[in-house]
mmCIF file of C-alpha atoms in Angstrom:
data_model
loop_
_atom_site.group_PDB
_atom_site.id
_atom_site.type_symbol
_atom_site.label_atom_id
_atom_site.label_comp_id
_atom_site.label_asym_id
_atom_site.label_seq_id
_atom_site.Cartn_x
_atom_site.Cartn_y
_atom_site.Cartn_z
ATOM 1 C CA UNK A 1 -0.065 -133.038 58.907
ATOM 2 C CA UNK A 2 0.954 -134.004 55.276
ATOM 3 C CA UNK A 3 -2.616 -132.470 53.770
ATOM 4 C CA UNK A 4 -1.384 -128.840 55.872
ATOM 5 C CA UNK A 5 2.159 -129.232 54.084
ATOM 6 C CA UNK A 6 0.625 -130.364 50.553
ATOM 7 C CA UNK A 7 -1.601 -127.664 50.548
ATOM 8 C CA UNK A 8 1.209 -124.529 52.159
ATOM 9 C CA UNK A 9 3.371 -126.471 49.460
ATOM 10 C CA UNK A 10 0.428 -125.864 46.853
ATOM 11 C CA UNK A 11 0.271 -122.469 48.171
ATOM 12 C CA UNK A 12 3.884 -121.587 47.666
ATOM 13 C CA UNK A 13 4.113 -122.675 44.277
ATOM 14 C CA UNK A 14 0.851 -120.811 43.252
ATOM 15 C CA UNK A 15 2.263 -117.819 44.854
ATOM 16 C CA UNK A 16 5.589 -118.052 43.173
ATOM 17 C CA UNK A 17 3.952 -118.651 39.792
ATOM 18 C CA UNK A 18 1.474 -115.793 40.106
ATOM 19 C CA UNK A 19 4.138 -113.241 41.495
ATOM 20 C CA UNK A 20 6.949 -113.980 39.122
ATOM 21 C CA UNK A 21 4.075 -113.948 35.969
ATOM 22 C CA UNK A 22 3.285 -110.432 37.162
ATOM 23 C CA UNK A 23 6.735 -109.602 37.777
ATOM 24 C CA UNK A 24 7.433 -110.952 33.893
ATOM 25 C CA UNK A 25 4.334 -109.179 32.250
ATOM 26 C CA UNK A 26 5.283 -105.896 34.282
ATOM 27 C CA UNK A 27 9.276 -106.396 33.012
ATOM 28 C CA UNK A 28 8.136 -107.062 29.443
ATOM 29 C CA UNK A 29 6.427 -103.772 29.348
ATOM 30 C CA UNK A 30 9.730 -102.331 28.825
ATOM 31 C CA UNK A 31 12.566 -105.370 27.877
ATOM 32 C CA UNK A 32 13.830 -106.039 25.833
ATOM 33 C CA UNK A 33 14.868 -102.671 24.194
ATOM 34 C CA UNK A 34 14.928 -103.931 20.946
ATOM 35 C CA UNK A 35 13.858 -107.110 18.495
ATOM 36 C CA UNK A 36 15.238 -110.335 19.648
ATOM 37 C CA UNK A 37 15.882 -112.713 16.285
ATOM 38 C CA UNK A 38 16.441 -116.589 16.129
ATOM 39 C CA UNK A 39 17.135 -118.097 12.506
ATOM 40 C CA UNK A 40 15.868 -114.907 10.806
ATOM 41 C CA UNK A 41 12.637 -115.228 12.701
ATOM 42 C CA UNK A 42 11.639 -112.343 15.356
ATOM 43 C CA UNK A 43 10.563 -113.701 18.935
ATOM 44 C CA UNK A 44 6.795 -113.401 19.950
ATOM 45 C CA UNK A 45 6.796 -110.116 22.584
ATOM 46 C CA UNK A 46 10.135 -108.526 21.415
ATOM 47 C CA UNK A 47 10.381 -105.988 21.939
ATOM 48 C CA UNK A 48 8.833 -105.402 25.138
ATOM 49 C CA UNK A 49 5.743 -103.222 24.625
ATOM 50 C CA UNK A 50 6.893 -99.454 25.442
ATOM 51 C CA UNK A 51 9.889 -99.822 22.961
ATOM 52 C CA UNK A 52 7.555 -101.053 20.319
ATOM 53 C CA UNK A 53 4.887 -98.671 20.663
ATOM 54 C CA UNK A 54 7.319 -95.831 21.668
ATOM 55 C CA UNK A 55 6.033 -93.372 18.387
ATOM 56 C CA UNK A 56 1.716 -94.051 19.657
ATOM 57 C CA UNK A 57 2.744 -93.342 23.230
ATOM 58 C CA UNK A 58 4.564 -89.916 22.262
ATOM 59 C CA UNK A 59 1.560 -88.854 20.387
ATOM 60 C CA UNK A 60 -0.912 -90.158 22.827
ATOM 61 C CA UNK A 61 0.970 -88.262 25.262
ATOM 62 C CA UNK A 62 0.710 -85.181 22.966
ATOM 63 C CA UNK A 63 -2.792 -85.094 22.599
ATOM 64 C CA UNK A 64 -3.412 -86.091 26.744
ATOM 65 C CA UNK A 65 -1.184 -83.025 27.470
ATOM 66 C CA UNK A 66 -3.370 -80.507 24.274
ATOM 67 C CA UNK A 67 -6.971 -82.472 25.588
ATOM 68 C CA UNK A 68 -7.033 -82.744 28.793
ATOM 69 C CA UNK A 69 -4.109 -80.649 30.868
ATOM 70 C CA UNK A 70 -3.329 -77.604 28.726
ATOM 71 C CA UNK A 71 -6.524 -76.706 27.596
ATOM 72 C CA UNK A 72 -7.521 -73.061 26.552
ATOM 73 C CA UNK A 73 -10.015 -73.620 29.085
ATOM 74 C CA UNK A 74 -8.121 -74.229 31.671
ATOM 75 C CA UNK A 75 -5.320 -71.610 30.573
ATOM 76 C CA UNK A 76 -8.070 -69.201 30.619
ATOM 77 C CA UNK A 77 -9.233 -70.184 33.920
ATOM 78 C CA UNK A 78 -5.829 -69.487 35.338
ATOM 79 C CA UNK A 79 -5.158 -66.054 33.816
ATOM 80 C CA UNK A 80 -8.771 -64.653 34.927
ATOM 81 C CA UNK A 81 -7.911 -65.737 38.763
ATOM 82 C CA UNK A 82 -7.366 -62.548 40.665
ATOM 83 C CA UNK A 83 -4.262 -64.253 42.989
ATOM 84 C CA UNK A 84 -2.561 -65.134 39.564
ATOM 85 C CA UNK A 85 -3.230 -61.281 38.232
ATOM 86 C CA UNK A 86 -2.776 -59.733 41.654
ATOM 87 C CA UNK A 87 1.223 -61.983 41.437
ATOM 88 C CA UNK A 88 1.742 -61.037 37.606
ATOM 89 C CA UNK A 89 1.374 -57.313 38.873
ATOM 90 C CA UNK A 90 2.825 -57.648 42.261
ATOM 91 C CA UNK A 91 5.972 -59.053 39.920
ATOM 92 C CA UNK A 92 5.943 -56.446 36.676
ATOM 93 C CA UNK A 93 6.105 -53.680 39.332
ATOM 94 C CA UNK A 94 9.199 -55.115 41.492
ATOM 95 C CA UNK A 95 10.552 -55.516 38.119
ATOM 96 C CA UNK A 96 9.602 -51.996 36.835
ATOM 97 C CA UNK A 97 10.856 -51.099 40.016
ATOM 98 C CA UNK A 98 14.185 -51.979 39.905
ATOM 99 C CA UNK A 99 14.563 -50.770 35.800
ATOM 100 C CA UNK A 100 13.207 -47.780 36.419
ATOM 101 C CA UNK A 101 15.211 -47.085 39.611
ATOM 102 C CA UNK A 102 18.725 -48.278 37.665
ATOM 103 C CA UNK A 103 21.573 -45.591 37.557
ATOM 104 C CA UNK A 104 22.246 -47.211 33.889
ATOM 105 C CA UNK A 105 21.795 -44.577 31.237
ATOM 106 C CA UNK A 106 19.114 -44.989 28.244
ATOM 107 C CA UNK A 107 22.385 -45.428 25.874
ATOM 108 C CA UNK A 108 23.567 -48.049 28.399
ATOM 109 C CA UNK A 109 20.399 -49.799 28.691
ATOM 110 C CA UNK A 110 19.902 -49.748 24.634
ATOM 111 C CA UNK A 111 23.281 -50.890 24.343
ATOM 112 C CA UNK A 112 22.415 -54.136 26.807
ATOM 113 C CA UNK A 113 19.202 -54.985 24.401
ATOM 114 C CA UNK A 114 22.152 -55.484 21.702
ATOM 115 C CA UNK A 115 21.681 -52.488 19.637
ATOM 116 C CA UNK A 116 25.185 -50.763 18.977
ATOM 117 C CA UNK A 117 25.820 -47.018 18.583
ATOM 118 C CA UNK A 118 22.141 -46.562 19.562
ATOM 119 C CA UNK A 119 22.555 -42.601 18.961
ATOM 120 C CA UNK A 120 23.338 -43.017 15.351
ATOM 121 C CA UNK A 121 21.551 -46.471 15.216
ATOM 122 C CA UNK A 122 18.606 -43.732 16.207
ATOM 123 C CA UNK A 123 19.081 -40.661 14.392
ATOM 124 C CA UNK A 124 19.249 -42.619 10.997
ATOM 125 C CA UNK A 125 15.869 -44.050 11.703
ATOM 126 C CA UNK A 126 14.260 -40.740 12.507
ATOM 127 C CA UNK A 127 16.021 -39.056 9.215
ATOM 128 C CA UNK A 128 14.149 -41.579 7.473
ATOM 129 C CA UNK A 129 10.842 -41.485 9.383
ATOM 130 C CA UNK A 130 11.232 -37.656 8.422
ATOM 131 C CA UNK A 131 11.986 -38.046 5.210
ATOM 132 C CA UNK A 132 9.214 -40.712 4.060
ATOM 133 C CA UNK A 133 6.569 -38.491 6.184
ATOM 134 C CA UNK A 134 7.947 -35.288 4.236
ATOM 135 C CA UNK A 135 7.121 -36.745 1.321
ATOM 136 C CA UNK A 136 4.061 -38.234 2.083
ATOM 137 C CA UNK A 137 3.092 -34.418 3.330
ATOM 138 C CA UNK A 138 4.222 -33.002 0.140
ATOM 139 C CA UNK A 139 2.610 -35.104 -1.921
ATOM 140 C CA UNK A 140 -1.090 -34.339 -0.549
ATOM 141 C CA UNK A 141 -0.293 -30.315 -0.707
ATOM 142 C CA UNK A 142 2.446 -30.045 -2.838
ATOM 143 C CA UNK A 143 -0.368 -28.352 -5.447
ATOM 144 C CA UNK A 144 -2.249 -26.295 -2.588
ATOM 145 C CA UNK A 145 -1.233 -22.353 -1.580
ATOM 146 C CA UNK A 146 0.435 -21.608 1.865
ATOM 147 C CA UNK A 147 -3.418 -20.248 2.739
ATOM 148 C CA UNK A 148 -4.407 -23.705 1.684
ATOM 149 C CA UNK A 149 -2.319 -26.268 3.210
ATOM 150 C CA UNK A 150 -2.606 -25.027 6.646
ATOM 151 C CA UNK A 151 -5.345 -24.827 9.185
ATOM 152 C CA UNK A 152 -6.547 -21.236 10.362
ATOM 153 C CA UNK A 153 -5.325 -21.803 13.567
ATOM 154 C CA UNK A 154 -1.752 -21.135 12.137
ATOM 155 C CA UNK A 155 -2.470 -18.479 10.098
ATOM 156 C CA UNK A 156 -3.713 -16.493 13.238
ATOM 157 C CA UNK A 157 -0.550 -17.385 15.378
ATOM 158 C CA UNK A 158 2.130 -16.297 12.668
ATOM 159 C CA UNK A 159 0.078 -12.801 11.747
ATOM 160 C CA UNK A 160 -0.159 -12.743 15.537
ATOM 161 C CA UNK A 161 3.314 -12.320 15.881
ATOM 162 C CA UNK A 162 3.478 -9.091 13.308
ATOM 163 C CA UNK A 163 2.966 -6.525 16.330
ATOM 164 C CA UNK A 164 5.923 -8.139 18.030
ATOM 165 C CA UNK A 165 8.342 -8.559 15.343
ATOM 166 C CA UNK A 166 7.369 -4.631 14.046
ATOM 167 C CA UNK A 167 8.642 -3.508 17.443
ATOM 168 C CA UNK A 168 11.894 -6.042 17.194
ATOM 169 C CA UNK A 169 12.441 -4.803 14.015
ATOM 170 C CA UNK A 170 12.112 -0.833 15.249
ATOM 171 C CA UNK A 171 14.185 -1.749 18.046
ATOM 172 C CA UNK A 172 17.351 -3.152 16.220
ATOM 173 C CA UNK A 173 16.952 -0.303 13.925
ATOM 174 C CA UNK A 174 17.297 2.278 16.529
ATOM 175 C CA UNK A 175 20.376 0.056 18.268
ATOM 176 C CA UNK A 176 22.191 0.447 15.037
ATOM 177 C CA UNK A 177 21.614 3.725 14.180
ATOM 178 C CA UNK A 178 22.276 4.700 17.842
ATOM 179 C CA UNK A 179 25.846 3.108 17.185
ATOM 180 C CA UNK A 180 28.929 4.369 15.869
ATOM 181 C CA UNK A 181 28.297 2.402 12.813
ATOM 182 C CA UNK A 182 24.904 3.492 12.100
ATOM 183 C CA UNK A 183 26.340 6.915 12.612
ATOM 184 C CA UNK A 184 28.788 6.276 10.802
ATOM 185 C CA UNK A 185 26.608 4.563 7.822
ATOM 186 C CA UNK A 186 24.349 7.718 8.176
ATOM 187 C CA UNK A 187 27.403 9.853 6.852
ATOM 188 C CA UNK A 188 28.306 8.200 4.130
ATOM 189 C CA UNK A 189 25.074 7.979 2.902
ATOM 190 C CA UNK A 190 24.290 11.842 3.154
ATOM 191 C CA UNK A 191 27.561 12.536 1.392
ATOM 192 C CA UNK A 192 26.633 9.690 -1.728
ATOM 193 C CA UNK A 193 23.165 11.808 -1.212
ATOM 194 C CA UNK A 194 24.775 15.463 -1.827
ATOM 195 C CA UNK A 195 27.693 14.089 -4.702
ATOM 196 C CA UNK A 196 25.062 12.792 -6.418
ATOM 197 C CA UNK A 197 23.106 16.471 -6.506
ATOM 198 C CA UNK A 198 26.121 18.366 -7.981
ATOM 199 C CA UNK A 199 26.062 21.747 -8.103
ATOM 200 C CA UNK A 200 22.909 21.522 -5.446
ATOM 201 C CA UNK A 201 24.898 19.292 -3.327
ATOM 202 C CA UNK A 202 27.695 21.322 -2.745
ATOM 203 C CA UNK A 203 25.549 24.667 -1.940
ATOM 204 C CA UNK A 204 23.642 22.577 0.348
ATOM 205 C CA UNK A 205 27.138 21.647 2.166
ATOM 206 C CA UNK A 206 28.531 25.555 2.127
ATOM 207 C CA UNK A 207 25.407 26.582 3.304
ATOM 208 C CA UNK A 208 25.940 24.069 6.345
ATOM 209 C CA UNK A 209 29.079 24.685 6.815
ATOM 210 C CA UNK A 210 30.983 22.698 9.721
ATOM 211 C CA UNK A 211 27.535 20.881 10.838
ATOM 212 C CA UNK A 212 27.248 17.631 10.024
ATOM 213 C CA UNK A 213 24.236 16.539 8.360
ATOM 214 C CA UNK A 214 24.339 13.099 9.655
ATOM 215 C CA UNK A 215 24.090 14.750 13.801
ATOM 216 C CA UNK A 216 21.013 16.611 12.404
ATOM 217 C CA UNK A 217 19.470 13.680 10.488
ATOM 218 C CA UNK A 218 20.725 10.740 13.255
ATOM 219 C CA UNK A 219 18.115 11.986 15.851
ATOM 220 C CA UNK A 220 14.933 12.164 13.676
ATOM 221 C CA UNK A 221 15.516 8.170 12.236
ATOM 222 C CA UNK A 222 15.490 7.115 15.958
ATOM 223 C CA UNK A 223 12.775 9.712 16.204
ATOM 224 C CA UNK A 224 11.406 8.253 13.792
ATOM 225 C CA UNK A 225 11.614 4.708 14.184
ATOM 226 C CA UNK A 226 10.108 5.279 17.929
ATOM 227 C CA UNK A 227 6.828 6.248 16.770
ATOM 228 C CA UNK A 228 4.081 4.264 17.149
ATOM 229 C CA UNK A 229 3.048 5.153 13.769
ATOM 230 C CA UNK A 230 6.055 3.759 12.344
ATOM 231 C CA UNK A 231 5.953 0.355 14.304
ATOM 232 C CA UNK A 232 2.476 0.149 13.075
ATOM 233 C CA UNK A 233 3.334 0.990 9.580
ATOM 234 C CA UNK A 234 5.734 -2.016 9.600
ATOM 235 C CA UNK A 235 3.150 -4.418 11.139
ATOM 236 C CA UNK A 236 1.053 -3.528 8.453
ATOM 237 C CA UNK A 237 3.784 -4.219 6.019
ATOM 238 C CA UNK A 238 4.533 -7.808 7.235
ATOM 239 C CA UNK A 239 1.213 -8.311 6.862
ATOM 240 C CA UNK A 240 0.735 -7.762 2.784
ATOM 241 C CA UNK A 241 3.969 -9.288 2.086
ATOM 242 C CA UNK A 242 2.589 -12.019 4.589
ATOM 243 C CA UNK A 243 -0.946 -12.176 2.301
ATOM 244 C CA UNK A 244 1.352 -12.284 -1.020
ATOM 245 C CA UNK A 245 3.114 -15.283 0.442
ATOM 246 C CA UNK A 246 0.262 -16.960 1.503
ATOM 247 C CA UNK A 247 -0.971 -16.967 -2.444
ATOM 248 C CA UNK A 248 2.124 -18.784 -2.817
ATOM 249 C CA UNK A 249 2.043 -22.923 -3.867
ATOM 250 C CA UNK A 250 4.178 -25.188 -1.756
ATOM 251 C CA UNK A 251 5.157 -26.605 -5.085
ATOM 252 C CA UNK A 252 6.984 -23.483 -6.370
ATOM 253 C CA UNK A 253 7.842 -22.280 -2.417
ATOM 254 C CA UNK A 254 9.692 -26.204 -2.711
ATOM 255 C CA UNK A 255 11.394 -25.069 -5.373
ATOM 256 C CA UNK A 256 13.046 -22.119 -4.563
ATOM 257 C CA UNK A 257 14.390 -23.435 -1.740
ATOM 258 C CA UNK A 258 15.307 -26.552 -3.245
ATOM 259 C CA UNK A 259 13.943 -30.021 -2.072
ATOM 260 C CA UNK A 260 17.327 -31.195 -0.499
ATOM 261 C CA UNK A 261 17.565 -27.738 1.587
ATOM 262 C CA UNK A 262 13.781 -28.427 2.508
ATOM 263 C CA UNK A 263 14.136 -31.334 3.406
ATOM 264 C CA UNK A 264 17.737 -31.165 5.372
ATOM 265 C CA UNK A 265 16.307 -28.157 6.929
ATOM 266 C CA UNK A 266 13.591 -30.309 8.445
ATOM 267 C CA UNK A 267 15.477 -33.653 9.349
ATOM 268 C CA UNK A 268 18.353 -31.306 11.177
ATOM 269 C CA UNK A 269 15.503 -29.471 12.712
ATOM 270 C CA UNK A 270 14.113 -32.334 14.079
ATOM 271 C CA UNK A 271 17.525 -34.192 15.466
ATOM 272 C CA UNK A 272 18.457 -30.874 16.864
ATOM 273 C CA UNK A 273 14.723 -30.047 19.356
ATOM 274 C CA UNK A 274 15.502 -34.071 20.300
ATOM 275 C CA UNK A 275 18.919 -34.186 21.326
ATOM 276 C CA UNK A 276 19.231 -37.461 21.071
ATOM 277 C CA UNK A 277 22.940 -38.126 22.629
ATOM 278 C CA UNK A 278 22.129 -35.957 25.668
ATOM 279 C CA UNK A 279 19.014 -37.824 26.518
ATOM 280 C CA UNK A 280 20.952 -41.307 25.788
ATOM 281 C CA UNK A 281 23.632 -39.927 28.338
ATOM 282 C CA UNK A 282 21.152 -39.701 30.738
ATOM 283 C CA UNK A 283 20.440 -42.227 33.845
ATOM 284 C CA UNK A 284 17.425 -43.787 33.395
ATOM 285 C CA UNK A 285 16.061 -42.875 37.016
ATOM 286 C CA UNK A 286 16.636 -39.257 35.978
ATOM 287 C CA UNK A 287 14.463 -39.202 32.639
ATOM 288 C CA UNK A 288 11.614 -41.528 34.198
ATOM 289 C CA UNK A 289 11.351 -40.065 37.849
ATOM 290 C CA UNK A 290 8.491 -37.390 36.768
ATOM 291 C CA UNK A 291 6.259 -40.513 35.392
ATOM 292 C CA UNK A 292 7.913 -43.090 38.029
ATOM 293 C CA UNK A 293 5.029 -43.707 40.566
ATOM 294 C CA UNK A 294 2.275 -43.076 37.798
ATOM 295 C CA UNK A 295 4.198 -46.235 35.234
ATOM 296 C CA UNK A 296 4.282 -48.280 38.831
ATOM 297 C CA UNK A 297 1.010 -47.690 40.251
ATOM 298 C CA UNK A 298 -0.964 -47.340 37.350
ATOM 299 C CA UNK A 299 0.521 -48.446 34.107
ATOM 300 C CA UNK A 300 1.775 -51.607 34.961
ATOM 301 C CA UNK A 301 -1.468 -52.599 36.172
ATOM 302 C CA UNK A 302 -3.185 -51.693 33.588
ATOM 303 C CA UNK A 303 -0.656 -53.303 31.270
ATOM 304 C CA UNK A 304 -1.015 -56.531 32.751
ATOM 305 C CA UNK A 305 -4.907 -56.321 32.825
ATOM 306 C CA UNK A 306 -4.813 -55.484 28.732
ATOM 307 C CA UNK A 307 -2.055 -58.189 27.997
ATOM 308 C CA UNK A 308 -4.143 -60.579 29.927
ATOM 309 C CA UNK A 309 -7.034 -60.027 28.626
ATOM 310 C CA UNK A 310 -5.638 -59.958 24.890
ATOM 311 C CA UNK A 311 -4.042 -63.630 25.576
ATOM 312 C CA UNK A 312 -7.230 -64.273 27.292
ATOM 313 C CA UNK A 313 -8.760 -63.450 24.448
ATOM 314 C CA UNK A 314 -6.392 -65.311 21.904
ATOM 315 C CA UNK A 315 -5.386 -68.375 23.685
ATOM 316 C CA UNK A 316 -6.724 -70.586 21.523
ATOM 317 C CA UNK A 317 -5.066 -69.250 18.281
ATOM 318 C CA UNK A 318 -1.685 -69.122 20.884
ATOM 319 C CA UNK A 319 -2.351 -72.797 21.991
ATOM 320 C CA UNK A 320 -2.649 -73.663 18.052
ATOM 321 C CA UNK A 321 0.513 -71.785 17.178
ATOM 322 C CA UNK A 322 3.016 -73.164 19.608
ATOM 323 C CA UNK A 323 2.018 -76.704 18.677
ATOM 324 C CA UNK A 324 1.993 -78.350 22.101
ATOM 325 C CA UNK A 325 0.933 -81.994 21.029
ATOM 326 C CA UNK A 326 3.879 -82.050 18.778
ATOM 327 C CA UNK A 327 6.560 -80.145 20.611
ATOM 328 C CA UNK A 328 5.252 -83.132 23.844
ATOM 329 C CA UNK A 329 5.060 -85.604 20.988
ATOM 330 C CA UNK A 330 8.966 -84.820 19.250
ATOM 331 C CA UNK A 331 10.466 -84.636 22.949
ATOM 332 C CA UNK A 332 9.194 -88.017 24.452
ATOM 333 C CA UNK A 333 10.149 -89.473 20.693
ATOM 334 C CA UNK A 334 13.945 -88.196 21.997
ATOM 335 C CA UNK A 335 13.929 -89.982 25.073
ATOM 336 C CA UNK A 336 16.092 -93.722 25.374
ATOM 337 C CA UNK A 337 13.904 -96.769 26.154
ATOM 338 C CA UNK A 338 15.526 -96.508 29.330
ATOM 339 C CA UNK A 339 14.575 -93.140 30.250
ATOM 340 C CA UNK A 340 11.342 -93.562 29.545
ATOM 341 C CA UNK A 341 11.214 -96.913 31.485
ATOM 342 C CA UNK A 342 13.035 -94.773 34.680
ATOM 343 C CA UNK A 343 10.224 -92.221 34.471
ATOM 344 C CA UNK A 344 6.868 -94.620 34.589
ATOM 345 C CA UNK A 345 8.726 -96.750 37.250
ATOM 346 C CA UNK A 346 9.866 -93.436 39.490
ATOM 347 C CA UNK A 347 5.880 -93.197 38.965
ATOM 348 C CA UNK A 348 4.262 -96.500 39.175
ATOM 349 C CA UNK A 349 6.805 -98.404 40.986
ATOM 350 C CA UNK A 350 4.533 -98.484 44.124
ATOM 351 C CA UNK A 351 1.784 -99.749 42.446
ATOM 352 C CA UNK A 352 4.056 -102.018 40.218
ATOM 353 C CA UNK A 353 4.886 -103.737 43.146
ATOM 354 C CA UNK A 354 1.772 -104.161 44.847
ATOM 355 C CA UNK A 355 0.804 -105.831 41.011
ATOM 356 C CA UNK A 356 3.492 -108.441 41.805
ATOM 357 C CA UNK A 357 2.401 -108.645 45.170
ATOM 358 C CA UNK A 358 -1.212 -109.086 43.845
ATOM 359 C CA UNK A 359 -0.154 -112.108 41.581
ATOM 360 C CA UNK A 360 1.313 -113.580 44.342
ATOM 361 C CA UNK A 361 -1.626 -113.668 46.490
ATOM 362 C CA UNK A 362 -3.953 -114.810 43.929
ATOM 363 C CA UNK A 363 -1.518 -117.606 42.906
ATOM 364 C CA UNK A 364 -1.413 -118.984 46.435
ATOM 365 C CA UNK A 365 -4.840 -118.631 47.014
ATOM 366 C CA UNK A 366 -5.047 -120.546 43.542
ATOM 367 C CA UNK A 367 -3.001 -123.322 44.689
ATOM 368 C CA UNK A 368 -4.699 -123.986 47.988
ATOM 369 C CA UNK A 369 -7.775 -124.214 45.953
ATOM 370 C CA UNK A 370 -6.182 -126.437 43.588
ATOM 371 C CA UNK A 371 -4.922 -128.530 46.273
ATOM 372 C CA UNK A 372 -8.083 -129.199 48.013
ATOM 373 C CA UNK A 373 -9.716 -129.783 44.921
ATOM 374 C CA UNK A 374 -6.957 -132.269 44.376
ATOM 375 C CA UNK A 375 -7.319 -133.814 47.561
ATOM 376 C CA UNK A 376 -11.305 -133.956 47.166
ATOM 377 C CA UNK A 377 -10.948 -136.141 44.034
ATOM 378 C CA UNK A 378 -8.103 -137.953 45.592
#
């Protein structure tokens, strides 16, 4: 009876020495926080090890986060799964979805991205698109004729349009001179006609008498101006003033009209076909719902499969840029001591235990050897 309670005594104390050594070694991991001094002379072990090698286990972190879990490898991996595409689209196109559906207008929209006064905000940057590509035009055929400077193609539509404007031309003509104006103008300019002749003049009028020379001249302008002949006559008269101008230079053409006037012409021209504030004043849904199901269905997808591919592509070089190891590295450098202890123990405290436990077992099992040994040489 007194070798069973020397050796469960042996046991016991074994077991208490080998559980409260693990228990110490697995509290001095962490305590104390911070160097414990007696006479000007630091204690062995302080501070405990995680506190002192707080700066190594930030980087070492880093790099086990860069090395081994974030790895362009695996990143790549990811983004080339069809599930993880198949979501990203599935996503982009609810999203697109619900933009492209909004009763928001454009100017609304703009205005939520921060941009203020988005119509003038806009108009100023296409006055100045238009003005740096007018000069950048002007400079490569400011020296070149009108024949020159543009293609064929051009040339063909405007003298194209010399038929047409002949008859518009004829047309007006006849719509004055068929008014009481034109009749009117047609007097005055038979009677400058006949002052102007003298003595001729007035024999002309007595021989007339009370008819009016403008009644007998009215009907054979309109006459006149109907005939085919005549409408091809002007045609043909657009067209040599049209080859004269085409001998022109741009440079002297410029000139004449005056750079500023050119160039205002062309920026007002511009602002004017877009229309800018109307298009900002309208609801998104309205501008978009032509292209809706085509942006949805097709360019979303195709979006996604070029942006993925082109991060694919340039992971590395993105991995490299945003610095993982040190943005891992200069966060866990942030943490307390005692947040870093509450993290590894909400991990390890399991297995902390079962250490303790462990050190426990062996020590008993130590001391029953150590008591039979001791009762062997006893």
């Amino acid at each position: 009876m007194d070798i069973v309670f020397y050796l469960a005594f042996m046991m016991i104390v074994g077991a208490a020495i080998g559980g409260v050594t693990n228990s110490l070694a697995i509290k001095m991991l962490f305590r104390p926080y911070h160097p414990i001094y007696i006479a000007g002379k630091r204690l062995p072990f302080t501070p405990g090890l995680i506190p002192k090698r707080r700066e190594e286990l930030a980087y070492q972190m880093g790099r086990m986060v860069v090395e081994h879990l974030l790895t362009p490898e695996g990143i790549r991996r990811k983004l080339t799964e069809q599930t993880f595409i198949q979501g990203v689209v599935k996503w982009a196109q609810e999203e697109g979805e619900k933009w492209l559906s909004s009763d928001k207008t454009i100017g609304e929209l703009v205005t939520l991205l921060g941009v203020k006064q988005p119509e003038e905000m806009i108009q100023r940057r296409i006055t100045s698109l238009v003005e740096t590509k007018y000069e950048q035009w002007m400079k490569e055929i400011r020296s070149k004729t009108i024949h020159e400077a543009f293609p064929a193609e051009l040339h063909a539509k405007v003298e194209a349009t010399f038929p047409a404007l002949a008859n518009y031309i004829a047309d007006k003509a006849i719509d004055y001179f068929n008014s009481e104006e034109g009749k009117q103008r047609i007097d005055r300019m038979v009677g400058d006609f006949l002052s102007g002749r003298g003595m001729l003049g007035n024999m002309l009028q007595m021989f007339l008498g009370n008819v009016s020379l403008a009644d007998k001249i009215q009907p054979e302008i309109i006459k006149f101006l109907n005939n085919e002949g005549t409408k091809e006559l002007l045609a043909n008269l657009l067209a040599k003033e049209w080859d004269k101008l085409k001998a022109y230079k741009l440079a002297d053409v410029e000139a004449w009209i005056g750079k500023e006037r050119a160039m205002d012409f062309v920026k007002n021209f511009v602002v004017e076909s877009l229309d800018i504030g109307e298009l900002l004043n309208k609801p998104l849904s309205t501008v978009i719902a032509p292209y809706k199901e085509t942006m949805i269905h097709h360019l979303i997808p195709k979006a996604v499969d070029v942006l993925s591919g082109l991060v694919v592509e340039k992971v590395d070089t993105i991995i490299q840029r945003l610095q993982l190891e040190e943005i891992v590295r200069s966060q866990v450098e942030t943490f307390s001591v005692e947040r870093l202890e509450e993290m590894i123990l909400s991990i390890s405290k399991r297995e902390f235990k079962m250490i303790t436990y462990l050190g426990a077992l062996l020590g008993g099992i130590i001391g029953i050897i150590q008591g039979i040994v001791g009762l062997i040489i006893s």
